[in-house]
Short mmCIF file of C-alpha atoms in Angstrom, two decimals:
data_model
loop_
_atom_site.label_atom_id
_atom_site.label_comp_id
_atom_site.label_asym_id
_atom_site.label_seq_id
_atom_site.Cartn_x
_atom_site.Cartn_y
_atom_site.Cartn_z
CA MET A 1 -115.72 123.51 -125.86
CA LEU A 2 -118.09 121.37 -124.96
CA PRO A 3 -119.28 120.17 -127.85
CA ARG A 4 -116.13 118.96 -128.64
CA ARG A 5 -114.92 117.28 -126.20
CA SER A 6 -117.88 114.88 -126.79
CA SER A 7 -118.03 114.77 -130.80
CA LEU A 8 -114.20 113.53 -129.89
CA THR A 9 -116.06 110.77 -127.26
CA GLY A 10 -118.45 110.04 -129.56
CA LEU A 11 -116.11 109.93 -131.91
CA ALA A 12 -113.86 107.36 -130.12
CA VAL A 13 -117.21 105.41 -129.13
CA GLY A 14 -117.86 105.17 -132.85
CA LEU A 15 -115.32 103.87 -134.59
CA PHE A 16 -114.70 101.48 -131.79
CA ALA A 17 -118.91 100.04 -132.52
CA VAL A 18 -117.26 100.22 -136.08
CA TYR A 19 -113.97 97.52 -134.61
CA VAL A 20 -116.09 95.81 -133.46
CA ALA A 21 -119.20 95.21 -135.35
CA HIS A 22 -116.12 94.52 -138.99
CA THR A 23 -114.06 92.37 -136.18
CA CYS A 24 -117.36 90.37 -135.82
CA TRP A 25 -117.95 90.11 -139.58
CA VAL A 26 -114.57 88.90 -139.95
CA MET A 27 -114.87 86.77 -137.93
CA TYR A 28 -118.26 84.92 -139.10
CA GLY A 29 -116.56 84.44 -142.55
CA ILE A 30 -113.86 83.18 -141.42
CA VAL A 31 -115.59 80.26 -139.57
CA HIS A 32 -117.96 79.75 -141.42
CA THR A 33 -116.69 78.68 -145.53
CA ARG A 34 -119.09 78.70 -148.62
CA PRO A 35 -119.01 75.06 -149.73
CA CYS A 36 -119.29 74.30 -153.54
CA LEU A 37 -123.16 74.45 -154.85
CA ALA A 38 -122.32 72.76 -157.94
CA ALA A 39 -120.65 69.22 -155.98
CA ALA A 40 -124.37 68.79 -154.53
CA ARG A 41 -126.38 69.48 -158.62
CA ALA A 42 -123.65 66.74 -160.01
CA ASN A 43 -120.43 65.06 -160.12
CA ASP A 44 -119.40 67.31 -163.35
CA ALA A 45 -115.98 67.00 -163.99
CA ASN A 46 -116.18 71.09 -165.22
CA ASP A 47 -118.24 71.79 -161.87
CA GLY A 48 -115.06 74.28 -160.97
CA CYS A 49 -115.41 72.19 -157.16
CA ILE A 50 -112.44 70.96 -155.18
CA ARG A 51 -112.93 67.44 -154.15
CA PRO A 52 -111.13 66.18 -149.70
CA TYR A 53 -109.03 63.36 -151.40
CA LEU A 54 -109.41 61.72 -147.75
CA ALA A 55 -113.02 60.84 -148.74
CA ARG A 56 -111.71 58.03 -151.13
CA ARG A 57 -109.81 56.54 -147.62
CA PRO A 58 -106.63 56.06 -148.49
CA LYS A 59 -104.11 53.64 -146.10
CA LEU A 60 -101.64 56.73 -145.05
CA GLN A 61 -98.08 56.61 -142.69
CA LEU A 62 -97.15 59.24 -140.80
CA SER A 63 -93.09 60.23 -140.68
CA VAL A 64 -91.32 62.81 -138.92
CA TYR A 65 -87.48 63.93 -139.97
CA THR A 66 -85.01 66.12 -138.23
CA THR A 67 -82.21 67.77 -140.56
CA THR A 68 -79.97 70.26 -140.03
CA ARG A 69 -80.84 71.72 -143.11
CA SER A 70 -83.59 74.30 -144.46
CA ASN A 71 -84.29 72.18 -148.13
CA ILE A 72 -83.85 68.72 -149.00
CA GLY A 73 -84.57 66.74 -151.78
CA THR A 74 -83.70 62.81 -150.96
CA GLU A 75 -83.32 60.72 -147.74
CA ASN A 76 -79.50 61.25 -146.69
CA ASN A 77 -77.79 63.40 -143.58
CA ILE A 78 -81.68 63.07 -142.45
CA ASP A 79 -82.95 61.28 -139.45
CA LEU A 80 -86.05 59.34 -138.63
CA VAL A 81 -87.90 60.32 -135.06
CA LEU A 82 -91.22 58.97 -135.51
CA ASN A 83 -93.37 56.57 -138.06
CA VAL A 84 -96.77 55.79 -137.18
CA ASP A 85 -97.57 52.77 -139.48
CA ASN A 86 -101.65 53.16 -140.88
CA PHE A 87 -101.93 56.57 -139.54
CA ASP A 88 -105.79 57.19 -138.10
CA VAL A 89 -106.58 60.86 -139.22
CA GLU A 90 -109.34 60.36 -136.53
CA SER A 91 -107.17 59.20 -133.84
CA LYS A 92 -105.08 61.49 -131.72
CA PHE A 93 -102.06 60.53 -129.62
CA GLU A 94 -99.28 62.27 -127.94
CA ARG A 95 -95.86 60.60 -128.10
CA THR A 96 -92.73 61.48 -126.71
CA VAL A 97 -89.14 60.58 -128.20
CA ASN A 98 -85.00 61.52 -128.03
CA VAL A 99 -84.08 63.45 -131.19
CA SER A 100 -80.11 63.81 -131.36
CA VAL A 101 -78.96 67.58 -131.28
CA PRO A 102 -76.20 67.37 -133.84
CA LYS A 103 -73.33 69.49 -133.80
CA LYS A 104 -73.95 72.41 -135.48
CA THR A 105 -77.48 72.84 -133.44
CA ARG A 106 -75.15 73.14 -130.67
CA ASN A 107 -73.56 74.76 -131.51
CA ASN A 108 -75.68 77.74 -131.68
CA GLY A 109 -77.33 75.72 -135.01
CA THR A 110 -80.63 74.55 -136.03
CA LEU A 111 -82.66 72.03 -136.29
CA TYR A 112 -85.21 71.81 -138.39
CA ALA A 113 -88.59 69.21 -138.46
CA TYR A 114 -89.97 67.75 -141.55
CA ILE A 115 -93.31 65.73 -141.52
CA PHE A 116 -94.62 63.75 -144.02
CA LEU A 117 -97.63 62.57 -144.71
CA HIS A 118 -98.44 59.39 -147.51
CA HIS A 119 -98.90 56.50 -148.09
CA ALA A 120 -98.54 53.53 -146.44
CA GLY A 121 -95.67 51.63 -147.52
CA ILE A 122 -94.14 53.95 -150.06
CA LEU A 123 -91.38 56.31 -148.89
CA PRO A 124 -92.06 59.86 -149.12
CA TRP A 125 -89.59 60.97 -151.85
CA HIS A 126 -91.19 57.72 -153.95
CA ASP A 127 -95.87 59.34 -153.71
CA GLY A 128 -96.26 61.49 -155.58
CA LYS A 129 -99.56 62.36 -153.36
CA GLN A 130 -97.48 63.32 -150.04
CA VAL A 131 -97.87 65.91 -148.44
CA HIS A 132 -94.96 67.36 -146.39
CA ILE A 133 -94.75 70.41 -143.85
CA VAL A 134 -91.30 72.18 -142.41
CA SER A 135 -91.00 73.07 -138.54
CA PRO A 136 -88.15 74.73 -136.48
CA LEU A 137 -87.22 72.35 -133.15
CA THR A 138 -85.15 75.48 -132.71
CA THR A 139 -85.33 79.35 -132.22
CA TYR A 140 -83.04 82.38 -130.29
CA MET A 141 -83.97 83.96 -127.06
CA VAL A 142 -82.51 85.69 -124.50
CA PRO A 143 -82.45 83.35 -121.96
CA LYS A 144 -83.99 84.36 -118.14
CA PRO A 145 -81.46 85.74 -115.45
CA GLU A 146 -81.19 83.20 -112.57
CA GLU A 147 -82.32 84.86 -108.84
CA ILE A 148 -79.97 84.48 -106.17
CA ASN A 149 -80.36 85.03 -102.71
CA LEU A 150 -79.09 89.23 -102.57
CA LEU A 151 -77.18 88.22 -98.93
CA THR A 152 -76.23 84.64 -98.62
CA GLY A 153 -75.41 83.80 -102.68
CA GLU A 154 -75.84 80.61 -104.46
CA SER A 155 -75.65 77.12 -102.02
CA ILE A 156 -72.96 75.17 -103.17
CA THR A 157 -75.02 73.10 -104.41
CA GLN A 158 -76.13 75.40 -107.35
CA GLN A 159 -72.12 76.30 -108.16
CA ILE A 160 -72.09 72.42 -109.00
CA GLU A 161 -75.05 72.89 -111.23
CA ALA A 162 -73.90 76.28 -112.07
CA GLU A 163 -70.46 74.63 -113.77
CA LYS A 164 -72.10 72.98 -115.51
CA LYS A 165 -74.36 74.93 -117.57
CA GLN A 166 -72.68 76.87 -120.32
CA HIS A 167 -72.06 80.64 -120.07
CA TYR A 168 -73.73 82.79 -121.72
CA ALA A 169 -73.75 86.74 -121.88
CA LEU A 170 -77.26 87.08 -120.18
CA ASP A 171 -78.30 90.16 -122.96
CA GLU A 172 -77.27 87.61 -125.52
CA PRO A 173 -79.97 85.27 -127.32
CA VAL A 174 -78.90 81.77 -127.60
CA SER A 175 -80.98 78.40 -129.10
CA HIS A 176 -83.10 76.56 -127.26
CA TRP A 177 -85.13 73.42 -128.21
CA ARG A 178 -88.62 73.47 -128.36
CA SER A 179 -90.06 70.37 -126.59
CA ARG A 180 -93.37 70.47 -128.11
CA LEU A 181 -94.52 69.97 -131.89
CA THR A 182 -98.30 69.55 -132.08
CA LEU A 183 -99.46 67.99 -135.76
CA ASN A 184 -103.72 68.25 -137.44
CA VAL A 185 -105.02 67.45 -140.34
CA MET A 186 -108.37 69.45 -141.70
CA VAL A 187 -110.62 65.92 -141.72
CA GLU A 188 -113.82 67.24 -142.71
CA ASP A 189 -115.38 66.19 -146.66
CA PHE A 190 -115.31 69.61 -147.15
CA VAL A 191 -115.82 70.28 -150.90
CA PHE A 192 -114.24 73.94 -152.34
CA ASP A 193 -115.50 76.25 -154.51
CA GLY A 194 -112.05 76.43 -157.15
CA SER A 195 -113.65 80.15 -158.04
CA SER A 196 -113.05 81.03 -154.46
CA LEU A 197 -110.57 79.42 -152.35
CA PRO A 198 -109.97 81.37 -149.23
CA ALA A 199 -106.61 82.31 -149.71
CA ASP A 200 -105.87 81.15 -145.73
CA VAL A 201 -106.47 77.76 -146.08
CA HIS A 202 -105.30 77.85 -150.07
CA ARG A 203 -100.81 77.86 -149.72
CA TYR A 204 -102.11 74.69 -146.99
CA MET A 205 -103.07 73.14 -150.24
CA LYS A 206 -101.95 70.80 -152.53
CA MET A 207 -104.57 69.45 -155.61
CA VAL A 208 -103.71 66.75 -157.99
CA GLN A 209 -105.84 65.48 -160.53
CA LEU A 210 -107.84 62.02 -160.25
CA GLY A 211 -108.86 61.37 -163.50
CA LYS A 212 -111.49 64.35 -165.10
CA THR A 213 -112.04 65.30 -161.05
CA VAL A 214 -109.72 68.03 -158.84
CA HIS A 215 -108.75 66.60 -154.85
CA TYR A 216 -107.02 68.63 -152.32
CA LEU A 217 -104.52 66.84 -150.56
CA PRO A 218 -105.09 66.17 -146.72
CA ILE A 219 -104.23 70.24 -145.29
CA LEU A 220 -101.50 69.18 -142.97
CA PHE A 221 -101.12 72.04 -140.55
CA ILE A 222 -98.48 72.67 -136.99
CA ASP A 223 -100.36 74.30 -134.33
CA GLN A 224 -97.60 76.83 -133.67
CA LEU A 225 -99.76 78.43 -131.01
CA SER A 226 -99.01 75.38 -128.40
CA ASN A 227 -94.74 76.49 -128.60
CA ARG A 228 -94.99 77.97 -125.16
CA VAL A 229 -91.96 80.00 -123.59
CA LYS A 230 -92.43 77.26 -120.36
CA ASP A 231 -91.43 74.50 -122.50
CA LEU A 232 -88.01 75.56 -124.11
CA MET A 233 -84.92 74.40 -122.87
CA ILE A 234 -81.27 75.92 -122.84
CA ILE A 235 -79.19 73.40 -125.75
CA ASN A 236 -76.23 73.47 -124.30
CA ARG A 237 -72.73 71.84 -125.74
CA SER A 238 -72.85 68.63 -123.72
CA THR A 239 -76.45 67.96 -124.66
CA THR A 240 -76.50 65.39 -127.15
CA GLU A 241 -80.05 63.87 -126.71
CA LEU A 242 -83.70 66.09 -126.13
CA PRO A 243 -86.92 64.79 -126.05
CA LEU A 244 -89.71 65.98 -128.01
CA THR A 245 -92.85 65.53 -126.92
CA VAL A 246 -95.20 64.67 -130.68
CA SER A 247 -98.84 65.04 -130.55
CA TYR A 248 -101.45 64.83 -132.61
CA ASP A 249 -105.30 66.12 -133.16
CA LYS A 250 -107.53 66.14 -136.12
CA ILE A 251 -109.63 70.06 -136.87
CA SER A 252 -112.57 71.16 -138.65
CA LEU A 253 -111.95 73.95 -141.76
CA GLY A 254 -113.73 76.43 -139.05
CA LYS A 255 -110.78 76.58 -136.47
CA LEU A 256 -107.65 75.55 -138.97
CA ARG A 257 -109.05 78.96 -140.59
CA PHE A 258 -108.94 80.72 -137.33
CA TRP A 259 -105.87 79.04 -135.87
CA ILE A 260 -103.85 80.26 -139.14
CA HIS A 261 -105.22 83.71 -138.69
CA MET A 262 -104.16 84.38 -135.68
CA GLN A 263 -100.62 82.18 -135.91
CA ASP A 264 -100.21 85.46 -139.37
CA ALA A 265 -100.88 87.90 -136.32
CA VAL A 266 -98.08 86.46 -134.02
CA TYR A 267 -95.79 86.55 -136.42
CA SER A 268 -96.68 90.31 -137.59
CA LEU A 269 -96.47 91.36 -134.04
CA GLN A 270 -92.79 89.58 -133.78
CA GLN A 271 -92.31 91.39 -137.05
CA PHE A 272 -92.95 94.40 -135.14
CA GLY A 273 -90.27 93.70 -133.04
CA PHE A 274 -91.96 91.36 -130.21
CA SER A 275 -89.62 89.51 -128.56
CA GLU A 276 -90.39 85.52 -128.54
CA LYS A 277 -91.61 86.06 -124.98
CA ASP A 278 -94.13 89.00 -125.87
CA ALA A 279 -95.94 86.80 -128.17
CA ASP A 280 -96.39 83.83 -125.30
CA GLU A 281 -98.14 86.51 -124.15
CA VAL A 282 -101.02 86.82 -126.65
CA LYS A 283 -100.47 82.82 -127.58
CA GLY A 284 -101.68 81.81 -124.66
CA ILE A 285 -104.95 83.63 -125.15
CA PHE A 286 -105.70 81.12 -127.49
CA VAL A 287 -104.69 78.25 -126.80
CA ASP A 288 -106.82 75.13 -124.24
CA THR A 289 -109.56 78.03 -123.89
CA ASN A 290 -112.87 77.43 -125.77
CA LEU A 291 -114.54 79.37 -128.05
CA TYR A 292 -116.86 81.45 -125.76
CA PHE A 293 -113.34 82.00 -123.71
CA LEU A 294 -111.61 83.36 -126.61
CA ALA A 295 -115.34 85.37 -127.77
CA LEU A 296 -114.69 86.80 -123.88
CA THR A 297 -111.10 87.88 -124.03
CA PHE A 298 -111.18 90.06 -127.09
CA PHE A 299 -114.64 92.09 -126.33
CA VAL A 300 -112.80 93.03 -123.06
CA ALA A 301 -109.27 93.74 -124.70
CA ALA A 302 -111.16 95.61 -126.48
CA PHE A 303 -113.11 97.94 -123.84
CA HIS A 304 -109.85 97.92 -122.03
CA LEU A 305 -108.08 99.87 -124.63
CA LEU A 306 -111.70 102.17 -125.32
CA PHE A 307 -112.06 102.98 -121.41
CA ASP A 308 -107.88 103.30 -121.60
CA PHE A 309 -107.95 105.64 -124.54
CA LEU A 310 -111.24 107.63 -122.43
CA ALA A 311 -109.55 107.60 -118.84
CA PHE A 312 -106.14 109.00 -121.06
CA LYS A 313 -108.07 111.82 -123.03
CA ASN A 314 -110.12 113.02 -119.67
CA ASP A 315 -107.16 113.02 -117.70
CA ILE A 316 -105.65 115.32 -120.18
CA SER A 317 -108.68 117.20 -121.05
CA PHE A 318 -108.43 117.83 -117.22
CA TRP A 319 -105.38 119.30 -116.28
CA LYS A 320 -104.63 121.49 -119.55
CA LYS A 321 -107.84 123.40 -117.84
CA LYS A 322 -106.21 123.74 -114.48
CA LYS A 323 -104.63 126.53 -113.71
CA SER A 324 -104.37 126.78 -110.10
CA MET A 325 -103.93 124.04 -107.34
CA ILE A 326 -106.27 125.35 -104.89
CA GLY A 327 -108.31 122.01 -102.95
CA MET A 328 -105.88 119.65 -104.34
CA SER A 329 -103.31 118.30 -103.19
CA THR A 330 -99.77 118.42 -104.59
CA LYS A 331 -98.00 115.77 -102.16
CA ALA A 332 -100.91 113.54 -103.80
CA VAL A 333 -99.92 114.17 -107.48
CA LEU A 334 -95.66 113.20 -106.40
CA TRP A 335 -96.76 110.49 -104.80
CA ARG A 336 -99.19 108.75 -107.87
CA CYS A 337 -96.46 109.92 -109.98
CA PHE A 338 -93.48 107.84 -108.50
CA SER A 339 -95.79 105.07 -107.85
CA THR A 340 -96.90 105.55 -111.62
CA VAL A 341 -93.22 105.24 -112.67
CA ILE A 342 -91.86 102.45 -109.93
CA ILE A 343 -94.88 100.12 -111.32
CA PHE A 344 -93.39 100.29 -114.85
CA LEU A 345 -89.98 100.24 -113.72
CA PHE A 346 -91.22 97.20 -111.92
CA LEU A 347 -93.45 95.48 -114.67
CA LEU A 348 -90.42 96.40 -116.99
CA ASP A 349 -87.81 93.92 -114.96
CA GLU A 350 -90.65 91.42 -115.05
CA GLN A 351 -90.17 91.32 -118.35
CA THR A 352 -93.89 92.02 -118.74
CA SER A 353 -96.09 91.72 -121.45
CA LEU A 354 -96.10 94.73 -124.07
CA LEU A 355 -100.53 94.40 -123.93
CA VAL A 356 -99.99 95.78 -120.12
CA LEU A 357 -95.86 97.67 -119.97
CA ILE A 358 -97.40 99.83 -123.20
CA PRO A 359 -100.50 101.10 -121.54
CA ALA A 360 -98.35 101.85 -117.99
CA GLY A 361 -95.62 103.54 -119.86
CA ILE A 362 -98.38 106.20 -121.41
CA GLY A 363 -99.40 106.42 -117.67
CA ALA A 364 -96.43 106.74 -116.14
CA VAL A 365 -95.59 109.67 -119.05
CA ILE A 366 -98.63 111.68 -118.45
CA GLU A 367 -97.84 112.12 -114.49
CA LEU A 368 -94.57 112.92 -115.45
CA TRP A 369 -96.26 115.66 -116.98
CA LYS A 370 -98.99 116.72 -114.53
CA VAL A 371 -96.20 116.86 -111.71
CA LYS A 372 -94.91 120.02 -114.51
CA LYS A 373 -98.03 121.45 -114.07
CA ALA A 374 -99.05 120.73 -110.35
CA LEU A 375 -95.36 122.53 -109.25
CA LYS A 376 -95.80 125.17 -111.92
CA MET A 377 -92.65 124.03 -113.54
CA THR A 378 -90.83 126.07 -116.48
CA ILE A 379 -87.18 125.15 -117.85
CA GLU A 380 -85.27 127.92 -119.78
CA TRP A 381 -81.93 127.34 -121.60
CA ASN A 382 -78.44 129.05 -120.84
CA GLY A 383 -77.25 128.63 -123.64
CA LEU A 384 -76.37 124.45 -124.19
CA VAL A 385 -77.84 124.50 -119.96
CA PRO A 386 -80.94 123.80 -118.94
CA ALA A 387 -82.20 126.45 -115.79
CA VAL A 388 -85.18 124.58 -113.80
CA LYS A 389 -87.59 126.90 -112.31
CA PHE A 390 -90.79 126.82 -109.91
CA GLY A 391 -93.99 129.45 -109.77
CA ALA A 392 -95.55 130.44 -106.49
CA PHE A 393 -98.32 129.62 -104.35
CA THR A 394 -101.08 131.84 -103.77
CA GLU A 395 -102.24 131.37 -100.05
CA SER A 396 -105.31 129.36 -100.60
CA GLU A 397 -102.86 127.33 -102.10
CA LYS A 398 -100.61 127.15 -99.62
CA LYS A 399 -103.37 126.71 -97.33
CA THR A 400 -103.94 123.21 -99.05
CA GLU A 401 -100.78 122.19 -99.08
CA GLU A 402 -100.42 122.50 -95.18
CA TYR A 403 -103.75 120.23 -94.97
CA ASP A 404 -102.09 117.87 -97.12
CA THR A 405 -98.80 118.05 -95.09
CA GLN A 406 -100.46 117.20 -91.79
CA ALA A 407 -102.47 114.60 -93.60
CA MET A 408 -99.04 112.72 -95.05
CA LYS A 409 -97.37 113.31 -91.45
CA TYR A 410 -99.76 110.85 -89.63
CA LEU A 411 -99.86 108.55 -93.19
CA SER A 412 -96.04 108.22 -92.82
CA TYR A 413 -96.67 106.54 -89.28
CA LEU A 414 -97.61 103.47 -90.84
CA LEU A 415 -96.10 103.90 -93.96
CA TYR A 416 -92.32 103.81 -93.46
CA PRO A 417 -91.98 100.90 -91.13
CA LEU A 418 -94.25 98.79 -92.92
CA CYS A 419 -92.55 99.21 -96.19
CA ILE A 420 -89.01 99.58 -94.97
CA GLY A 421 -90.27 96.03 -92.75
CA GLY A 422 -90.98 93.88 -96.00
CA ALA A 423 -87.78 95.26 -97.70
CA ILE A 424 -85.99 93.49 -95.20
CA TYR A 425 -88.49 90.10 -94.75
CA SER A 426 -87.90 89.93 -98.78
CA LEU A 427 -84.31 90.28 -98.58
CA LEU A 428 -83.44 87.18 -96.14
CA ASN A 429 -86.72 85.05 -97.40
CA ILE A 430 -86.97 85.73 -100.84
CA LYS A 431 -84.83 85.21 -104.30
CA TYR A 432 -84.08 88.10 -106.80
CA LYS A 433 -82.50 88.73 -109.86
CA SER A 434 -80.59 91.98 -108.72
CA TRP A 435 -79.89 94.21 -106.12
CA TYR A 436 -82.20 97.07 -108.80
CA SER A 437 -85.00 93.85 -108.80
CA TRP A 438 -85.21 93.75 -104.82
CA LEU A 439 -85.56 97.48 -105.04
CA ILE A 440 -88.12 97.96 -107.43
CA ASN A 441 -89.22 94.97 -105.53
CA SER A 442 -90.07 96.36 -103.07
CA PHE A 443 -90.98 99.72 -103.48
CA VAL A 444 -93.62 98.49 -105.50
CA ASN A 445 -95.23 96.25 -103.15
CA GLY A 446 -94.93 99.41 -100.95
CA VAL A 447 -96.55 101.34 -103.48
CA TYR A 448 -99.52 98.12 -104.25
CA ALA A 449 -100.06 98.17 -100.81
CA PHE A 450 -101.21 102.12 -99.71
CA GLY A 451 -101.48 103.51 -103.31
CA PHE A 452 -105.18 103.10 -102.82
CA LEU A 453 -105.43 105.69 -100.48
CA PHE A 454 -104.33 108.31 -103.14
CA MET A 455 -107.48 106.48 -105.17
CA LEU A 456 -110.12 108.28 -102.94
CA PRO A 457 -111.16 111.48 -104.87
CA GLN A 458 -110.12 110.19 -108.22
CA LEU A 459 -112.86 107.20 -108.54
CA PHE A 460 -115.46 108.47 -110.40
CA VAL A 461 -113.09 110.29 -112.47
CA ASN A 462 -111.76 109.47 -116.01
CA TYR A 463 -114.19 106.40 -116.85
CA LYS A 464 -112.57 104.78 -113.24
CA ALA A 465 -116.31 103.55 -112.65
CA PHE A 466 -116.55 101.27 -115.40
CA ASN A 467 -112.81 100.79 -115.86
CA THR A 468 -111.68 99.43 -112.57
CA PHE A 469 -114.23 95.60 -113.55
CA ILE A 470 -113.07 95.67 -117.32
CA ASP A 471 -108.93 95.66 -115.42
CA ASP A 472 -110.33 92.93 -112.68
CA ILE A 473 -111.52 90.71 -116.09
CA PHE A 474 -107.80 91.75 -118.05
CA ALA A 475 -105.82 90.97 -115.32
CA PHE A 476 -106.73 87.57 -114.88
CA ILE A 477 -106.59 87.05 -119.12
CA ILE A 478 -103.51 88.82 -119.35
CA THR A 479 -100.68 87.73 -117.69
CA MET A 480 -98.55 90.31 -115.58
CA PRO A 481 -97.02 89.28 -112.37
CA THR A 482 -99.54 87.90 -108.98
CA SER A 483 -98.48 91.50 -107.15
CA HIS A 484 -100.13 93.33 -110.19
CA ARG A 485 -102.72 91.55 -110.72
CA LEU A 486 -103.86 91.89 -107.28
CA ALA A 487 -103.41 95.74 -106.90
CA CYS A 488 -105.83 95.27 -110.05
CA PHE A 489 -108.43 94.98 -106.84
CA ARG A 490 -107.87 97.97 -105.30
CA ASP A 491 -110.25 100.22 -106.99
CA ASP A 492 -112.62 97.52 -106.12
CA VAL A 493 -112.38 98.31 -102.72
CA VAL A 494 -112.78 101.94 -102.83
CA PHE A 495 -115.35 101.24 -105.14
CA LEU A 496 -117.27 99.27 -102.46
CA VAL A 497 -116.59 101.87 -100.03
CA TYR A 498 -118.22 104.17 -101.72
CA LEU A 499 -121.18 102.72 -102.76
CA TYR A 500 -121.63 101.93 -98.72
CA GLN A 501 -121.51 105.87 -98.16
CA ARG A 502 -123.48 107.04 -100.72
CA TRP A 503 -126.21 104.31 -99.14
CA LEU A 504 -125.23 105.51 -95.50
CA TYR A 505 -125.05 109.42 -95.92
CA PRO A 506 -127.80 109.78 -98.51
CA VAL A 507 -127.78 113.35 -100.08
CA ASP A 508 -130.06 116.54 -98.01
CA LYS A 509 -131.74 117.85 -100.58
CA SER A 510 -133.53 120.07 -97.23
CA ARG A 511 -129.65 121.51 -96.62
CA VAL A 512 -129.10 125.43 -97.62
CA ASN A 513 -125.73 126.05 -99.22
CA GLU A 514 -123.56 128.65 -99.47
CA TYR A 515 -125.50 130.69 -101.47
CA GLY A 516 -129.35 130.01 -99.19
CA GLU A 517 -131.02 127.36 -101.91
CA SER A 518 -132.30 124.23 -101.68
CA TYR A 519 -133.17 121.41 -103.91
CA GLU A 520 -136.34 121.26 -102.40
CA GLU A 521 -136.90 125.07 -103.76
CA LYS A 522 -139.05 125.83 -106.13
CA PRO A 523 -137.75 127.89 -108.71
CA LYS A 524 -139.84 131.61 -108.76
CA ARG A 525 -141.58 131.91 -112.47
CA LYS A 526 -142.74 135.41 -113.29
CA PRO A 527 -146.25 135.79 -114.07
CA HIS A 528 -147.49 135.96 -117.39
CA LYS A 529 -149.01 138.76 -118.74
CA GLU A 530 -152.33 138.27 -120.28
#
């Protein structure tokens, strides 16, 4: 049985190493694009190279229009919201403009932004060398319920403000305004090889024939990763104007290709059922960070996934072979199950990222299964009615339970008053969405505060020694509730206490065990026969 477990662990680690190596190779291919080598030898029309139109230094103009239609052919029924004459692709800027909101958009409709990059002094519709890109300025999301004081309710000011707001059902998505629009233009004088154009950039390219050579027009890109949930605003029927911050910055080819892949990954997550908020958690990893932090994020997330898998595997293997509860606390198992389920419900109530929620849900299911094993529960069906039966405990198991009950009694003298006092304090001073939210928060605070007492025996089981430090880094990279983030450091406290105890009380190798042996005794060997 041991070789099978070792082979499974080795297989998981091997697959993890292959995955990391493959990802690094793919990332290298994205950041470093192979240029057209023929362009350096001669300026031949048949060299198959595609040259940048920006190298000719044309005078450009940037125009941003809004419309309720997803396709436009003329300048009818569109509004010009921003016009930048003598647009310099090398100079960054940020401008805030007020955008008129049409009635169709106020009635839960969509508004689009058309961004044109064209020659100065020529309308986009009359410029054959213009490039444009379309982006929706609205998105649909379920509004977050407001938090109130459960005892006093809303104040008079809050009631007046609430009457002015549009009332929506809390479970129905409504139209939200994207208050930021981030634009980029690829400014490198990079010459592409026409026979091996990167597929990710190709869909953003527009080629024109100039004489005997082929040029690609400026590559215009909208940074969708910068559209965060915190910048969204609910569109009410009384809203006639909304602010829009348009920012521009140049971008390199390597970062452009990387950003395209990241946006495609976020879009794929949304197609698999991730909500706007879940996708926003992933966006937060990439926005406003440098390349080194992104690399750290990738490796930390990968190692977190690996150690989570190994921890779940080792925990399941241990409990599958467990036949009795001698020397193990049944109440500790029940407490871990209760605390894990409460933490999962708390994360679910806080609408935490699925990157955190899914492992918590898997852990809760495993803890429920462990309770079934610890209590020796069996389910028998009498027709359609299930009957739950519990197995009998041995004398040794009953003695363990007596010690466990005594320990829990003294712990409850401290645990219950603090939990009840904390719940009353939060009810009086903190606002919550509902009574259920207050109840879950009260339970989870007690779990976080005293859960480390039950973690002492399990610190170095299930790869906890390594996973605890990976969890610390992961807690500051992935967005999660503050209380859950602080709870990740409980393992570190126990780990430091464990190291101190090992240093303070080293192993006494001269001590004789129950078999009358000590580590200092050398095993007796039989004399060799000559």
